[in-house]
Coordinates of C-alpha atoms and ligand atoms in Angstrom, one line a residue:
M26 CA -37.4 -17.3 -32.7
V27 CA -39.2 -20.0 -34.6
L28 CA -42.9 -18.8 -34.8
I29 CA -44.1 -21.1 -37.6
N30 CA -43.2 -24.7 -38.2
A31 CA -41.1 -25.5 -41.2
T32 CA -43.1 -27.3 -43.9
P33 CA -40.9 -30.0 -45.5
K34 CA -41.8 -29.4 -49.1
S35 CA -42.8 -26.4 -51.1
P36 CA -46.3 -25.1 -50.5
I37 CA -49.2 -27.3 -51.6
Q38 CA -51.3 -25.9 -54.4
L39 CA -55.1 -25.9 -53.9
R40 CA -57.5 -24.9 -56.6
L41 CA -60.9 -23.5 -56.1
T42 CA -63.9 -25.0 -57.8
R43 CA -66.0 -21.8 -57.3
D44 CA -65.5 -18.1 -57.7
L45 CA -64.7 -17.2 -54.2
V46 CA -62.0 -14.7 -55.2
R47 CA -63.9 -11.6 -54.3
V48 CA -64.9 -12.6 -50.9
I49 CA -61.4 -13.9 -50.1
K50 CA -59.9 -10.6 -51.3
R51 CA -62.3 -8.7 -49.1
G52 CA -60.9 -10.6 -46.1
H53 CA -63.0 -13.8 -45.6
P54 CA -60.3 -16.2 -44.2
W55 CA -61.9 -19.6 -44.6
V56 CA -62.2 -22.1 -47.5
Y57 CA -64.1 -25.4 -47.0
A58 CA -62.9 -28.6 -48.6
D59 CA -66.0 -28.8 -50.8
A60 CA -64.8 -25.6 -52.6
L61 CA -61.5 -27.2 -53.5
R62 CA -60.9 -29.2 -56.7
H63 CA -58.5 -31.6 -54.9
T64 CA -57.7 -32.3 -51.3
P65 CA -54.3 -34.0 -51.4
L66 CA -52.9 -35.8 -48.4
A67 CA -50.4 -33.7 -46.4
P68 CA -49.5 -33.0 -42.8
S69 CA -52.1 -30.8 -41.1
G70 CA -50.9 -27.2 -41.1
S71 CA -48.8 -27.5 -44.3
Q72 CA -48.3 -24.2 -46.1
A73 CA -50.5 -23.9 -49.2
I74 CA -51.2 -21.5 -52.1
L75 CA -54.8 -21.0 -53.1
L76 CA -55.4 -20.7 -56.8
D77 CA -58.5 -19.3 -58.4
N78 CA -61.0 -21.5 -60.3
K79 CA -60.6 -19.8 -63.7
K80 CA -57.0 -19.4 -64.7
G81 CA -55.3 -20.9 -61.7
R82 CA -53.8 -17.7 -60.5
P83 CA -52.6 -17.5 -56.9
I84 CA -54.9 -15.5 -54.7
A85 CA -53.9 -16.3 -51.2
L86 CA -51.3 -18.0 -49.0
G87 CA -52.2 -19.9 -45.9
F88 CA -52.3 -23.4 -44.4
Y89 CA -54.1 -26.5 -45.1
D90 CA -55.7 -29.3 -43.2
A91 CA -56.6 -32.3 -45.3
H92 CA -58.5 -33.9 -42.4
S93 CA -60.9 -31.0 -41.6
P94 CA -63.9 -29.7 -43.5
L95 CA -62.3 -26.3 -42.9
A96 CA -59.5 -27.2 -45.4
F97 CA -57.7 -23.8 -45.9
R98 CA -57.1 -20.8 -43.8
V99 CA -55.9 -17.6 -45.3
C100 CA -52.8 -15.9 -43.8
T101 CA -52.4 -13.3 -46.6
T102 CA -54.1 -12.3 -49.8
D103 CA -50.8 -11.0 -51.2
P104 CA -49.3 -14.0 -53.1
A105 CA -45.9 -12.2 -53.3
E106 CA -45.6 -12.4 -49.5
R107 CA -43.5 -15.1 -47.8
L108 CA -45.0 -16.9 -44.8
D109 CA -42.0 -17.0 -42.5
D110 CA -41.1 -15.8 -39.0
T111 CA -40.6 -12.2 -40.2
W112 CA -44.2 -12.2 -41.4
A113 CA -45.5 -13.9 -38.3
E114 CA -43.6 -11.4 -36.0
R115 CA -45.1 -8.5 -38.0
Q116 CA -48.6 -9.9 -37.4
L117 CA -47.9 -10.5 -33.7
T118 CA -46.6 -6.9 -33.3
R119 CA -49.7 -5.5 -35.0
A120 CA -51.9 -7.4 -32.6
L121 CA -50.0 -6.1 -29.6
E122 CA -50.2 -2.5 -30.9
L123 CA -54.0 -2.7 -31.1
R124 CA -54.2 -3.8 -27.5
R125 CA -51.8 -1.0 -26.5
T126 CA -54.1 1.4 -28.2
V127 CA -57.2 0.0 -26.6
F128 CA -56.1 -0.7 -23.0
D129 CA -54.3 1.2 -20.2
A130 CA -52.8 0.0 -17.0
Q131 CA -56.3 -0.3 -15.5
T132 CA -56.9 -3.4 -17.6
T133 CA -54.3 -6.2 -17.4
A134 CA -56.4 -9.1 -18.8
Y135 CA -57.2 -9.0 -22.5
R136 CA -57.2 -11.1 -25.6
L137 CA -53.8 -10.4 -27.2
I138 CA -54.4 -12.6 -30.3
N139 CA -57.8 -13.3 -31.7
G140 CA -57.0 -15.7 -34.5
E141 CA -58.4 -14.7 -37.9
G142 CA -59.3 -11.2 -36.5
D143 CA -55.6 -10.5 -36.1
G144 CA -54.5 -12.2 -39.3
L145 CA -53.1 -15.1 -37.2
P146 CA -55.6 -17.9 -38.1
G147 CA -56.6 -20.4 -35.4
L148 CA -54.3 -18.8 -32.8
I149 CA -55.7 -17.5 -29.6
C150 CA -53.7 -15.9 -26.8
D151 CA -55.3 -14.3 -23.6
V152 CA -53.1 -12.4 -21.2
Y153 CA -53.9 -12.3 -17.5
A154 CA -51.4 -10.0 -15.8
D155 CA -48.1 -11.9 -15.8
T156 CA -49.5 -15.1 -17.4
A157 CA -50.8 -15.9 -20.8
V158 CA -52.9 -18.8 -22.1
I159 CA -52.6 -20.0 -25.7
Q160 CA -55.1 -22.1 -27.6
L161 CA -54.9 -23.5 -31.1
D162 CA -58.2 -24.1 -32.9
G163 CA -57.6 -27.6 -34.4
D164 CA -54.9 -29.6 -36.1
G165 CA -54.3 -27.1 -38.9
P166 CA -53.3 -24.3 -36.6
A167 CA -51.4 -26.7 -34.3
G168 CA -49.4 -27.9 -37.3
F169 CA -48.7 -24.5 -38.7
W170 CA -47.9 -22.4 -35.6
N171 CA -44.9 -23.1 -33.4
A172 CA -46.7 -22.8 -30.1
A173 CA -43.5 -22.8 -28.0
G174 CA -41.9 -20.1 -30.2
I175 CA -45.1 -18.0 -30.0
A176 CA -45.0 -18.5 -26.2
S177 CA -41.4 -17.3 -26.0
W178 CA -42.2 -14.2 -28.1
V179 CA -45.2 -13.3 -26.0
A180 CA -43.3 -13.9 -22.7
D181 CA -40.3 -11.9 -23.9
T182 CA -42.3 -9.0 -25.4
L183 CA -44.6 -8.6 -22.4
S184 CA -42.1 -9.8 -19.7
L185 CA -44.5 -12.6 -18.5
K186 CA -43.8 -15.2 -15.9
S187 CA -45.5 -18.1 -17.6
V188 CA -47.4 -19.1 -20.8
Y189 CA -49.6 -22.1 -20.7
R190 CA -51.2 -24.0 -23.6
K191 CA -54.7 -25.0 -22.9
P192 CA -56.4 -27.7 -25.0
Q193 CA -59.7 -26.8 -26.6
S194 CA -62.7 -27.7 -24.4
R195 CA -64.0 -30.3 -26.7
R196 CA -60.7 -32.2 -26.8
R197 CA -59.3 -34.5 -24.3
E198 CA -55.6 -33.4 -24.6
K199 CA -53.6 -32.2 -21.6
G200 CA -52.5 -28.7 -21.1
Q201 CA -48.8 -27.8 -21.0
A202 CA -46.6 -25.1 -19.8
L203 CA -44.8 -23.6 -22.8
F204 CA -42.8 -21.0 -20.8
G205 CA -42.2 -20.8 -17.1
P206 CA -44.1 -22.7 -14.5
T207 CA -47.6 -24.1 -14.8
P208 CA -50.1 -21.5 -13.5
N209 CA -51.6 -23.8 -10.9
R210 CA -53.0 -21.1 -8.7
P211 CA -55.6 -18.5 -9.6
V212 CA -54.1 -15.4 -11.2
T213 CA -55.1 -11.9 -10.1
F214 CA -55.6 -9.2 -12.7
L215 CA -57.4 -5.8 -13.3
E216 CA -60.3 -5.1 -15.6
N217 CA -61.3 -1.4 -15.8
G218 CA -59.6 -1.0 -12.4
I219 CA -61.6 -3.8 -10.9
R220 CA -59.8 -6.7 -9.3
F221 CA -60.5 -10.3 -10.3
Q222 CA -59.1 -13.7 -9.9
A223 CA -59.4 -16.5 -12.4
S224 CA -58.4 -20.1 -12.4
L225 CA -56.7 -20.5 -15.8
L226 CA -56.3 -24.3 -15.7
D227 CA -59.7 -25.4 -14.8
G228 CA -61.8 -22.4 -15.5
Q229 CA -64.0 -22.1 -18.6
K230 CA -62.5 -20.7 -21.8
T231 CA -59.1 -19.5 -20.8
G232 CA -60.3 -18.7 -17.3
F233 CA -62.5 -15.6 -17.6
F234 CA -65.1 -14.3 -20.1
L235 CA -63.0 -11.4 -21.4
D236 CA -65.5 -10.8 -24.2
Q237 CA -68.1 -9.5 -21.8
R238 CA -65.8 -6.7 -20.5
D239 CA -67.7 -3.8 -22.2
N240 CA -71.0 -5.2 -21.3
R241 CA -70.0 -5.6 -17.6
R242 CA -69.0 -1.9 -17.7
Q243 CA -72.4 -1.0 -19.1
I244 CA -74.1 -2.9 -16.3
S245 CA -72.0 -1.1 -13.7
S246 CA -73.2 2.2 -15.1
V247 CA -76.9 1.4 -14.6
A248 CA -76.7 -0.6 -11.3
A249 CA -76.9 2.2 -8.7
G250 CA -79.6 1.6 -6.1
R251 CA -80.8 -1.6 -7.8
R252 CA -81.4 -5.2 -6.6
V253 CA -79.6 -7.3 -9.1
L254 CA -80.0 -10.9 -10.3
N255 CA -77.1 -12.3 -12.3
L256 CA -78.0 -15.6 -13.9
F257 CA -75.3 -17.9 -15.3
G258 CA -73.0 -15.7 -13.2
Y259 CA -69.9 -17.9 -13.3
T260 CA -67.1 -16.2 -11.3
G261 CA -69.2 -13.1 -10.8
G262 CA -68.0 -10.7 -13.5
F263 CA -71.3 -8.9 -13.9
S264 CA -72.0 -9.2 -10.2
V265 CA -68.8 -7.4 -9.1
Y266 CA -69.3 -4.6 -11.6
A267 CA -72.9 -4.2 -10.4
G268 CA -71.6 -4.0 -6.8
I269 CA -69.0 -1.4 -7.8
G270 CA -71.8 0.5 -9.6
G271 CA -73.7 0.8 -6.4
A272 CA -76.2 -2.1 -6.5
T273 CA -77.8 -2.5 -3.1
Q274 CA -78.0 -6.3 -3.3
V275 CA -76.6 -8.8 -5.9
T276 CA -77.6 -12.5 -6.3
T277 CA -75.3 -14.7 -8.4
V278 CA -76.8 -17.9 -9.7
D279 CA -74.8 -20.7 -11.5
L280 CA -74.7 -24.5 -11.6
A281 CA -71.0 -24.6 -10.8
A282 CA -70.3 -24.2 -7.1
P283 CA -66.5 -23.7 -7.5
A284 CA -67.2 -20.8 -9.9
L285 CA -69.6 -19.3 -7.3
D286 CA -67.0 -19.5 -4.6
M287 CA -64.7 -17.5 -6.8
A288 CA -67.5 -15.1 -7.6
H289 CA -67.7 -14.3 -3.9
Q290 CA -63.9 -14.0 -3.6
N291 CA -64.0 -11.6 -6.5
W292 CA -66.7 -9.6 -4.7
L293 CA -64.5 -9.4 -1.5
L294 CA -61.3 -8.6 -3.5
N295 CA -63.0 -5.3 -4.3
A296 CA -63.9 -4.5 -0.7
L297 CA -67.6 -4.7 -1.4
P298 CA -69.9 -5.3 1.6
P299 CA -69.9 -9.2 2.1
D300 CA -73.6 -9.2 3.1
N301 CA -74.7 -7.6 -0.2
H302 CA -73.7 -10.6 -2.3
Q303 CA -75.5 -13.9 -2.3
I304 CA -74.5 -16.9 -4.2
V305 CA -76.9 -19.7 -5.2
A306 CA -75.8 -23.0 -6.8
A307 CA -78.9 -23.8 -8.9
D308 CA -80.2 -24.5 -12.3
A309 CA -81.2 -21.0 -13.7
F310 CA -84.4 -22.4 -15.2
E311 CA -85.5 -23.9 -11.9
Y312 CA -84.4 -20.9 -9.9
L313 CA -86.5 -18.6 -12.1
A314 CA -89.5 -21.0 -11.8
Q315 CA -89.3 -20.9 -8.1
A316 CA -88.8 -17.1 -8.0
T317 CA -91.8 -16.7 -10.2
R318 CA -93.9 -18.8 -7.8
R319 CA -92.7 -16.7 -4.9
K320 CA -93.4 -13.5 -6.8
K321 CA -89.8 -12.4 -6.4
Q322 CA -88.6 -9.6 -8.6
W323 CA -85.3 -7.7 -9.2
D324 CA -84.6 -4.2 -10.6
L325 CA -81.8 -5.5 -12.9
V326 CA -81.6 -9.0 -14.3
I327 CA -78.7 -10.3 -16.3
V328 CA -78.9 -13.5 -18.4
D329 CA -75.7 -14.7 -19.9
P330 CA -76.2 -18.4 -20.7
P331 CA -73.7 -20.8 -22.3
S332 CA -74.2 -21.3 -26.1
F333 CA -77.5 -23.1 -26.6
A334 CA -76.7 -23.5 -30.4
P335 CA -73.2 -24.9 -30.8
T336 CA -74.1 -26.1 -34.3
K337 CA -76.4 -25.0 -37.1
E338 CA -78.6 -28.0 -36.5
S339 CA -79.3 -27.0 -32.9
V340 CA -80.6 -23.6 -33.7
K341 CA -84.3 -24.5 -33.5
K342 CA -84.0 -26.0 -30.1
A343 CA -81.8 -23.2 -29.0
V344 CA -84.3 -20.5 -30.0
A345 CA -87.0 -22.3 -27.9
A346 CA -84.6 -22.5 -24.9
Y347 CA -83.7 -18.8 -25.1
K348 CA -87.4 -17.9 -25.3
K349 CA -88.3 -20.0 -22.3
L350 CA -85.4 -18.5 -20.3
F351 CA -86.0 -14.9 -21.3
T352 CA -89.7 -15.1 -20.7
A353 CA -89.0 -16.3 -17.2
A354 CA -86.4 -13.6 -16.7
V355 CA -88.8 -10.8 -17.8
T356 CA -91.3 -12.1 -15.4
V357 CA -88.9 -11.6 -12.4
T358 CA -87.9 -8.1 -13.6
T359 CA -89.7 -5.2 -11.9
S360 CA -91.8 -2.6 -13.8
N361 CA -89.3 -0.1 -15.2
G362 CA -86.6 -2.6 -14.3
L363 CA -83.6 -3.4 -16.6
L364 CA -83.0 -6.7 -18.4
G365 CA -79.7 -7.5 -20.0
V366 CA -79.6 -10.7 -22.2
A367 CA -76.7 -12.2 -24.1
S368 CA -76.1 -14.9 -26.6
C369 CA -72.6 -16.2 -27.5
S370 CA -73.8 -18.4 -30.3
S371 CA -72.6 -17.4 -33.8
H372 CA -75.5 -19.4 -35.3
I373 CA -78.0 -17.0 -33.7
D374 CA -77.6 -13.7 -35.6
L375 CA -78.7 -10.4 -34.3
P376 CA -82.1 -10.2 -36.1
T377 CA -82.9 -13.7 -34.8
F378 CA -81.8 -12.7 -31.3
L379 CA -83.9 -9.5 -31.3
S380 CA -86.9 -11.5 -32.4
I381 CA -86.3 -14.0 -29.6
C382 CA -86.3 -11.0 -27.2
E383 CA -89.5 -9.6 -28.7
E384 CA -91.4 -12.8 -28.5
S385 CA -90.2 -13.5 -24.9
I386 CA -91.2 -10.1 -23.7
S387 CA -94.6 -10.5 -25.4
Q388 CA -95.1 -14.0 -24.0
A389 CA -94.6 -12.5 -20.5
R390 CA -97.3 -9.8 -21.5
R391 CA -94.8 -7.0 -21.1
Q392 CA -93.2 -4.4 -23.3
A393 CA -89.6 -3.3 -23.5
T394 CA -87.5 -0.6 -25.0
I395 CA -83.9 -1.2 -26.1
L396 CA -81.3 0.9 -24.4
T397 CA -78.2 -0.6 -26.1
I398 CA -77.1 -3.4 -28.4
N399 CA -73.5 -4.5 -27.9
H400 CA -71.2 -7.0 -29.4
Q401 CA -67.7 -8.3 -28.5
P402 CA -65.0 -5.8 -27.5
A403 CA -62.1 -4.4 -29.5
D404 CA -59.6 -7.1 -28.3
H405 CA -61.9 -9.6 -30.2
P406 CA -61.6 -8.0 -33.7
T407 CA -63.3 -9.8 -36.7
P408 CA -62.7 -9.4 -40.4
L409 CA -65.6 -7.3 -41.9
P410 CA -66.9 -10.1 -44.3
F411 CA -66.5 -12.8 -41.6
S412 CA -69.8 -12.6 -39.7
E413 CA -69.3 -16.2 -38.4
F414 CA -66.7 -14.7 -36.1
R415 CA -69.1 -12.2 -34.5
Y416 CA -70.7 -14.4 -32.0
L417 CA -71.6 -12.2 -29.1
K418 CA -74.8 -10.2 -28.7
F419 CA -75.8 -8.3 -25.6
V420 CA -79.1 -6.4 -25.5
L421 CA -80.0 -4.1 -22.6
M422 CA -83.7 -3.3 -22.3
R423 CA -86.0 -1.4 -19.9
V424 CA -89.0 -3.5 -19.2
E425 CA -92.2 -1.6 -18.8
Ligands
SAH26 N1 -71.7 -14.3 -17.2 C1 -70.4 -15.0 -17.0 C2 -70.2 -16.1 -18.0 C3 -71.3 -17.1 -18.1 S1 -70.7 -18.6 -18.9 C4 -69.3 -14.0 -17.0 O1 -69.5 -12.8 -17.3 O2 -68.2 -14.3 -16.5 C5 -72.1 -19.7 -18.6 C6 -72.2 -20.2 -17.2 O3 -73.5 -20.8 -17.1 C7 -71.2 -21.2 -16.7 O4 -70.6 -20.7 -15.5 C8 -72.0 -22.5 -16.4 O5 -71.6 -23.1 -15.2 C9 -73.4 -21.9 -16.2 N2 -74.5 -22.8 -16.5 C10 -74.7 -23.6 -17.5 N3 -75.9 -24.2 -17.5 C11 -76.5 -23.7 -16.4 C12 -77.8 -23.8 -15.9 N4 -78.7 -24.6 -16.4 N5 -78.1 -23.1 -14.8 C13 -77.2 -22.3 -14.2 N6 -76.0 -22.1 -14.7 C14 -75.6 -22.8 -15.8

């Protein structure tokens, strides 16, 4: 099976201008173009050897993208290794073993390959029962990995019906079935024994926010007897878990009406009482303003907005938006109620996020205690020195 594309020539040599050896040997997998002495022209995804800045000794093997600021991605820090299909299959097998350790038959949707976190740079593969979705993070990974070969390997190894390649959201490319038929219809799967459907083709990300799995479980464990407001609820992940956990009433708010329809279908798929779930297609900020005016409150409020800070430059604006949102969310949380807030922006680190929480609570003239601070789950592993990859924060608080 061809898993990586053949590079026509011998690997390109790239020399560092700075002493990044230690951080790379510790497992940081990225080198930017401005840390390289030369950036020769070559097809994106060409194999490359990274040489240190002092004596020009090889320190890592990986692939190169002359057209991206992210010029080199590390595949291995053992220069004696060969980047071939045997190597790639070993990495894939290791990724699969981790998921087999972490999940049982009660969870059939998971991230099988998390790029750099699995030593498979730029390659993402999410499995939803008998279907998988592959995404490649830019031209470097697209040139290096043989997407069709990876799809066959995944399909064969997990006995899947189809594997679909989805373009990244910011690109205008078309998706493509790499193995089996195009998954046109929603796919049904299990998460912690709970049933969900996701539309893989037109849903967000690869169809479902797999990264919130542990946080949804947390919400389920505290939902009993509570009235729940789930803001930015998408297809109802948190809502259904809250329902399963014994919430008396759940309201799911999102701008996207089709996602909300699926949220209610997901509610019904789990035989929850239809009348206990309400969907509201609205802007969350406006919904909160109106609820505040009407003095409405909930015993458990979940706020999981899209990334407000997609770039470093947008952090300041994002901090202001989170504060506005969380202040309004605290206001509609009952005394002794619970508030769960999330941020999926890697540019907002945990200390910053906690200070946003603190200021929002104070702005609303309330106090809070932290019950748990969570991150992304085990099927989203990240190299230890690579904090850029740890994007998800979820803080559950009791509001006094
Ligand atoms: N909590 C969800 C994932 C949320 S993703 C889960 O666990 O599955 C962010 C969601 O916010 C998207 O569904 C998007 O449609 C919605 N959204 C974006 N801006 C919004 C706004 N201003 N008001 C309400 N929803 C919004």
